[in-house]
GROMACS .gro file of C-alpha atoms in nm:
model
  310
    1UNK     CA    1   5.882  12.303   2.250
    2UNK     CA    2   6.180  12.541   2.329
    3UNK     CA    3   6.485  12.566   2.070
    4UNK     CA    4   6.689  12.350   2.308
    5UNK     CA    5   6.462  12.093   2.257
    6UNK     CA    6   6.386  12.103   1.893
    7UNK     CA    7   6.785  12.152   1.816
    8UNK     CA    8   6.819  11.833   2.044
    9UNK     CA    9   6.559  11.641   1.864
   10UNK     CA   10   6.698  11.682   1.509
   11UNK     CA   11   7.035  11.554   1.649
   12UNK     CA   12   6.866  11.258   1.779
   13UNK     CA   13   6.714  11.212   1.434
   14UNK     CA   14   7.011  11.248   1.259
   15UNK     CA   15   7.198  10.986   1.477
   16UNK     CA   16   6.947  10.726   1.427
   17UNK     CA   17   6.926  10.797   1.047
   18UNK     CA   18   7.316  10.748   1.021
   19UNK     CA   19   7.299  10.405   1.239
   20UNK     CA   20   7.018  10.296   0.970
   21UNK     CA   21   7.182  10.438   0.638
   22UNK     CA   22   7.554  10.369   0.652
   23UNK     CA   23   7.646  10.600   0.442
   24UNK     CA   24   7.575  10.873   0.663
   25UNK     CA   25   7.833  10.753   0.906
   26UNK     CA   26   8.169  10.929   0.904
   27UNK     CA   27   8.487  10.829   0.877
   28UNK     CA   28   8.675  10.915   1.203
   29UNK     CA   29   9.049  10.899   1.305
   30UNK     CA   30   9.210  11.010   1.612
   31UNK     CA   31   9.532  11.169   1.685
   32UNK     CA   32   9.674  11.161   2.048
   33UNK     CA   33   9.911  11.391   2.153
   34UNK     CA   34  10.046  11.216   2.504
   35UNK     CA   35  10.250  11.560   2.587
   36UNK     CA   36   9.871  11.746   2.656
   37UNK     CA   37   9.671  11.413   2.695
   38UNK     CA   38   9.481  11.580   2.390
   39UNK     CA   39   9.336  11.409   2.112
   40UNK     CA   40   9.258  11.584   1.779
   41UNK     CA   41   9.037  11.397   1.520
   42UNK     CA   42   9.003  11.411   1.104
   43UNK     CA   43   8.652  11.327   1.046
   44UNK     CA   44   8.541  11.277   0.716
   45UNK     CA   45   8.235  11.202   0.475
   46UNK     CA   46   8.334  10.866   0.287
   47UNK     CA   47   8.142  10.964  -0.010
   48UNK     CA   48   8.274  11.281  -0.111
   49UNK     CA   49   8.616  11.281   0.132
   50UNK     CA   50   8.547  11.605   0.254
   51UNK     CA   51   8.682  11.651   0.623
   52UNK     CA   52   8.705  11.843   0.929
   53UNK     CA   53   8.973  11.852   1.163
   54UNK     CA   54   8.907  11.899   1.564
   55UNK     CA   55   9.102  12.059   1.817
   56UNK     CA   56   9.431  12.045   1.660
   57UNK     CA   57   9.781  12.084   1.860
   58UNK     CA   58  10.072  12.295   1.807
   59UNK     CA   59  10.369  12.132   2.029
   60UNK     CA   60  10.525  12.393   2.257
   61UNK     CA   61  10.828  12.348   2.456
   62UNK     CA   62  10.746  12.569   2.778
   63UNK     CA   63  11.120  12.567   2.886
   64UNK     CA   64  11.256  12.713   2.538
   65UNK     CA   65  10.939  12.880   2.414
   66UNK     CA   66  10.985  12.696   2.096
   67UNK     CA   67  10.723  12.576   1.893
   68UNK     CA   68  10.710  12.302   1.624
   69UNK     CA   69  10.468  12.095   1.406
   70UNK     CA   70  10.501  11.748   1.450
   71UNK     CA   71  10.177  11.669   1.553
   72UNK     CA   72   9.998  11.850   1.321
   73UNK     CA   73  10.261  11.720   1.026
   74UNK     CA   74  10.101  11.392   1.147
   75UNK     CA   75   9.757  11.488   1.034
   76UNK     CA   76   9.840  11.644   0.731
   77UNK     CA   77   9.996  11.291   0.625
   78UNK     CA   78   9.682  11.135   0.692
   79UNK     CA   79   9.486  11.392   0.492
   80UNK     CA   80   9.730  11.361   0.218
   81UNK     CA   81   9.709  10.985   0.230
   82UNK     CA   82   9.355  10.979   0.185
   83UNK     CA   83   9.273  11.255  -0.077
   84UNK     CA   84   9.082  11.410   0.181
   85UNK     CA   85   8.974  11.774   0.104
   86UNK     CA   86   8.949  12.009   0.446
   87UNK     CA   87   8.657  12.197   0.472
   88UNK     CA   88   8.662  12.302   0.836
   89UNK     CA   89   8.892  12.337   1.120
   90UNK     CA   90   8.682  12.283   1.446
   91UNK     CA   91   8.770  12.407   1.792
   92UNK     CA   92   8.511  12.281   2.086
   93UNK     CA   93   8.613  12.566   2.307
   94UNK     CA   94   8.965  12.773   2.371
   95UNK     CA   95   9.175  12.534   2.527
   96UNK     CA   96   9.384  12.600   2.869
   97UNK     CA   97   9.586  12.262   2.824
   98UNK     CA   98   9.735  12.313   2.420
   99UNK     CA   99   9.788  12.553   2.173
  100UNK     CA  100   9.586  12.542   1.858
  101UNK     CA  101   9.775  12.430   1.535
  102UNK     CA  102   9.459  12.551   1.308
  103UNK     CA  103   9.625  12.841   1.169
  104UNK     CA  104   9.951  12.617   1.032
  105UNK     CA  105   9.690  12.342   0.895
  106UNK     CA  106   9.493  12.588   0.726
  107UNK     CA  107   9.810  12.745   0.546
  108UNK     CA  108   9.864  12.418   0.403
  109UNK     CA  109   9.528  12.218   0.356
  110UNK     CA  110   9.279  12.516   0.365
  111UNK     CA  111   8.961  12.520   0.525
  112UNK     CA  112   8.787  12.773   0.743
  113UNK     CA  113   8.769  12.800   1.122
  114UNK     CA  114   8.500  12.769   1.349
  115UNK     CA  115   8.408  12.791   1.737
  116UNK     CA  116   8.122  12.884   1.960
  117UNK     CA  117   8.043  13.241   2.011
  118UNK     CA  118   8.083  13.228   2.361
  119UNK     CA  119   8.474  13.274   2.282
  120UNK     CA  120   8.362  13.641   2.276
  121UNK     CA  121   8.293  13.638   2.657
  122UNK     CA  122   8.644  13.406   2.701
  123UNK     CA  123   8.805  13.696   2.475
  124UNK     CA  124   8.673  13.972   2.689
  125UNK     CA  125   8.795  13.809   3.023
  126UNK     CA  126   9.123  13.706   2.925
  127UNK     CA  127   9.188  14.016   2.710
  128UNK     CA  128   9.173  14.215   3.045
  129UNK     CA  129   9.387  13.910   3.235
  130UNK     CA  130   9.660  13.944   2.986
  131UNK     CA  131   9.631  14.329   2.946
  132UNK     CA  132   9.618  14.261   2.560
  133UNK     CA  133   9.546  14.613   2.468
  134UNK     CA  134   9.306  14.769   2.216
  135UNK     CA  135   9.466  14.610   1.926
  136UNK     CA  136   9.322  14.275   2.036
  137UNK     CA  137   8.972  14.253   1.895
  138UNK     CA  138   8.734  14.095   2.151
  139UNK     CA  139   8.436  14.007   1.891
  140UNK     CA  140   8.562  13.663   1.765
  141UNK     CA  141   8.697  13.822   1.439
  142UNK     CA  142   8.987  13.596   1.429
  143UNK     CA  143   8.772  13.278   1.349
  144UNK     CA  144   8.560  13.238   1.010
  145UNK     CA  145   8.239  13.164   1.185
  146UNK     CA  146   8.117  13.157   1.541
  147UNK     CA  147   7.858  12.892   1.613
  148UNK     CA  148   7.525  12.926   1.789
  149UNK     CA  149   7.305  12.636   1.943
  150UNK     CA  150   7.135  12.499   1.650
  151UNK     CA  151   7.328  12.553   1.412
  152UNK     CA  152   7.432  12.346   1.108
  153UNK     CA  153   7.637  12.275   0.803
  154UNK     CA  154   7.758  12.042   0.556
  155UNK     CA  155   8.054  11.813   0.586
  156UNK     CA  156   8.029  11.652   0.201
  157UNK     CA  157   7.682  11.480   0.226
  158UNK     CA  158   7.674  11.477   0.632
  159UNK     CA  159   7.481  11.761   0.788
  160UNK     CA  160   7.664  11.884   1.148
  161UNK     CA  161   7.447  11.994   1.419
  162UNK     CA  162   7.596  12.211   1.678
  163UNK     CA  163   7.501  12.204   2.050
  164UNK     CA  164   7.600  12.479   2.321
  165UNK     CA  165   7.745  12.288   2.579
  166UNK     CA  166   7.893  12.503   2.848
  167UNK     CA  167   7.997  12.455   3.186
  168UNK     CA  168   8.361  12.398   3.142
  169UNK     CA  169   8.398  12.709   2.946
  170UNK     CA  170   8.082  12.953   2.835
  171UNK     CA  171   8.238  12.867   2.473
  172UNK     CA  172   8.183  12.484   2.483
  173UNK     CA  173   8.054  12.322   2.175
  174UNK     CA  174   7.958  11.955   2.097
  175UNK     CA  175   7.957  11.863   1.716
  176UNK     CA  176   7.712  11.635   1.552
  177UNK     CA  177   7.830  11.461   1.240
  178UNK     CA  178   7.617  11.152   1.183
  179UNK     CA  179   7.627  10.901   1.456
  180UNK     CA  180   7.940  11.088   1.610
  181UNK     CA  181   7.931  11.328   1.872
  182UNK     CA  182   8.251  11.537   1.947
  183UNK     CA  183   8.194  11.630   2.272
  184UNK     CA  184   8.536  11.828   2.352
  185UNK     CA  185   8.593  11.881   2.752
  186UNK     CA  186   8.298  11.768   2.870
  187UNK     CA  187   8.317  11.401   2.961
  188UNK     CA  188   8.591  11.193   2.972
  189UNK     CA  189   8.614  10.799   2.973
  190UNK     CA  190   8.301  10.683   3.197
  191UNK     CA  191   8.604  10.523   3.441
  192UNK     CA  192   8.774  10.923   3.448
  193UNK     CA  193   8.481  11.106   3.485
  194UNK     CA  194   8.401  11.475   3.356
  195UNK     CA  195   8.581  11.822   3.301
  196UNK     CA  196   8.647  12.057   3.557
  197UNK     CA  197   8.463  12.418   3.599
  198UNK     CA  198   8.659  12.640   3.774
  199UNK     CA  199   8.772  12.801   3.503
  200UNK     CA  200   8.643  13.175   3.451
  201UNK     CA  201   8.318  13.151   3.328
  202UNK     CA  202   8.275  12.782   3.424
  203UNK     CA  203   7.988  12.657   3.613
  204UNK     CA  204   7.952  12.289   3.751
  205UNK     CA  205   7.582  12.311   3.743
  206UNK     CA  206   7.577  12.434   3.390
  207UNK     CA  207   7.819  12.158   3.290
  208UNK     CA  208   7.574  11.894   3.434
  209UNK     CA  209   7.295  12.000   3.264
  210UNK     CA  210   7.512  12.030   2.910
  211UNK     CA  211   7.625  11.665   2.986
  212UNK     CA  212   7.272  11.540   3.045
  213UNK     CA  213   7.163  11.732   2.734
  214UNK     CA  214   7.435  11.506   2.551
  215UNK     CA  215   7.308  11.192   2.764
  216UNK     CA  216   6.978  11.237   2.568
  217UNK     CA  217   7.126  11.144   2.277
  218UNK     CA  218   7.054  10.793   2.146
  219UNK     CA  219   7.238  10.534   2.319
  220UNK     CA  220   7.447  10.389   2.042
  221UNK     CA  221   7.574  10.795   1.964
  222UNK     CA  222   7.918  10.742   1.922
  223UNK     CA  223   8.125  11.004   2.166
  224UNK     CA  224   8.472  11.102   2.097
  225UNK     CA  225   8.658  11.279   2.379
  226UNK     CA  226   8.893  11.557   2.363
  227UNK     CA  227   9.163  11.414   2.677
  228UNK     CA  228   9.228  11.100   2.840
  229UNK     CA  229   9.429  11.053   3.133
  230UNK     CA  230   9.424  10.680   3.206
  231UNK     CA  231   9.193  10.623   3.479
  232UNK     CA  232   9.348  10.391   3.793
  233UNK     CA  233   9.366  10.041   3.692
  234UNK     CA  234   9.338  10.119   3.332
  235UNK     CA  235   9.704  10.080   3.147
  236UNK     CA  236   9.587  10.224   2.777
  237UNK     CA  237   9.501  10.568   2.623
  238UNK     CA  238   9.131  10.557   2.527
  239UNK     CA  239   8.909  10.811   2.381
  240UNK     CA  240   8.574  10.667   2.204
  241UNK     CA  241   8.262  10.582   2.427
  242UNK     CA  242   7.905  10.590   2.388
  243UNK     CA  243   7.629  10.767   2.536
  244UNK     CA  244   7.471  10.419   2.700
  245UNK     CA  245   7.829  10.379   2.835
  246UNK     CA  246   7.860  10.691   3.000
  247UNK     CA  247   7.473  10.670   3.115
  248UNK     CA  248   7.559  10.354   3.306
  249UNK     CA  249   7.910  10.399   3.425
  250UNK     CA  250   8.049  10.726   3.419
  251UNK     CA  251   8.194  10.752   3.788
  252UNK     CA  252   8.080  11.119   3.824
  253UNK     CA  253   7.753  11.213   3.607
  254UNK     CA  254   7.601  10.854   3.557
  255UNK     CA  255   7.245  10.777   3.552
  256UNK     CA  256   7.072  10.851   3.939
  257UNK     CA  257   7.334  11.123   4.007
  258UNK     CA  258   7.132  11.459   4.071
  259UNK     CA  259   7.256  11.786   3.990
  260UNK     CA  260   7.306  11.891   4.345
  261UNK     CA  261   7.530  11.584   4.420
  262UNK     CA  262   7.733  11.645   4.106
  263UNK     CA  263   7.781  12.002   4.171
  264UNK     CA  264   7.911  11.946   4.527
  265UNK     CA  265   8.134  11.673   4.396
  266UNK     CA  266   8.284  11.879   4.091
  267UNK     CA  267   8.334  12.197   4.339
  268UNK     CA  268   8.522  11.969   4.577
  269UNK     CA  269   8.717  11.798   4.305
  270UNK     CA  270   8.811  12.129   4.147
  271UNK     CA  271   8.959  12.289   4.463
  272UNK     CA  272   9.225  12.047   4.477
  273UNK     CA  273   9.316  12.072   4.113
  274UNK     CA  274   9.659  12.286   3.999
  275UNK     CA  275   9.622  12.502   3.704
  276UNK     CA  276   9.711  12.340   3.396
  277UNK     CA  277  10.080  12.333   3.262
  278UNK     CA  278  10.028  12.526   2.979
  279UNK     CA  279   9.730  12.780   3.021
  280UNK     CA  280   9.917  13.091   2.998
  281UNK     CA  281  10.051  13.035   2.641
  282UNK     CA  282   9.751  12.818   2.536
  283UNK     CA  283   9.454  13.023   2.607
  284UNK     CA  284   9.656  13.367   2.535
  285UNK     CA  285   9.700  13.227   2.194
  286UNK     CA  286   9.388  13.054   2.127
  287UNK     CA  287   9.181  13.340   2.207
  288UNK     CA  288   9.342  13.462   1.914
  289UNK     CA  289   9.253  13.169   1.688
  290UNK     CA  290   9.560  12.999   1.760
  291UNK     CA  291   9.788  13.308   1.629
  292UNK     CA  292  10.065  13.393   1.860
  293UNK     CA  293  10.065  13.783   2.015
  294UNK     CA  294  10.225  14.029   1.720
  295UNK     CA  295  10.599  14.034   1.695
  296UNK     CA  296  10.751  14.327   1.888
  297UNK     CA  297  11.007  14.582   1.737
  298UNK     CA  298  11.246  14.354   1.788
  299UNK     CA  299  11.104  14.077   1.603
  300UNK     CA  300  10.979  13.837   1.873
  301UNK     CA  301  10.640  13.721   1.964
  302UNK     CA  302  10.606  13.709   2.351
  303UNK     CA  303  10.397  13.523   2.568
  304UNK     CA  304  10.279  13.722   2.898
  305UNK     CA  305  10.255  13.576   3.239
  306UNK     CA  306  10.078  13.756   3.499
  307UNK     CA  307  10.207  13.726   3.829
  308UNK     CA  308   9.959  13.667   4.136
  309UNK     CA  309   9.649  13.699   3.867
  310UNK     CA  310   9.515  13.389   3.908
   0.00000   0.00000   0.00000
């Protein structure tokens, strides 16, 4: 049995145990940011009230270059109202569609910042693209912990198991907490499909295998998604589904779709997509752990826009 199989077996057993023992199920609140179609989550252990925050959003107005904290403030209000203790800020990957609010939330709430070890590859690629210079460390040191496949950590009395699920980017990770899986940008709602795989380091075949790995979890596993765009014919945003629903109905990767079919579809679809509106500020800041570039001699921080580079 490979390490990958062992990790998946452990995650599967954790989900099954959580379904039987209701006390092993986390409490989850989603916070939808319509400007970026991003869902951040506060997930906590009901026994100890220890919490983790996933994929938080810093509000950013592209036209003016101004940031604000209204999305993060909603999370702070929830944490305070429920008397939670934040232990972790989790990034499922280095996002290209929104800037992370993790440093602001760490300042207000405490907790450690974690991301997959693949961030080092992402830092290397985009450090060169943005000509970040030798002062920018490409070793993941901007984060408190770099997760590897199979890592685990406690969230109160709940165990969290980390799965490496590359394909969208090299750094994508899924976090299994009790009977819930936070799957980042691997999948969307069944009627919308899957994430793109054409960013640097992305790979459609790898994405297919990562998704099928997640869909090997028990059918009743709750899947919490990082984005929703309302598929045609659906009038409300949604971000929670199950393994069973994805296996039976995902329009891109349901049971019966082969890797060859998926790769052909995904590559053709990706060729029609434009770059995310906030990719330049988002990636540039998120590879720094959500911190803006250092201010220049006039005290102002600047976001670079490489011309004709992508």
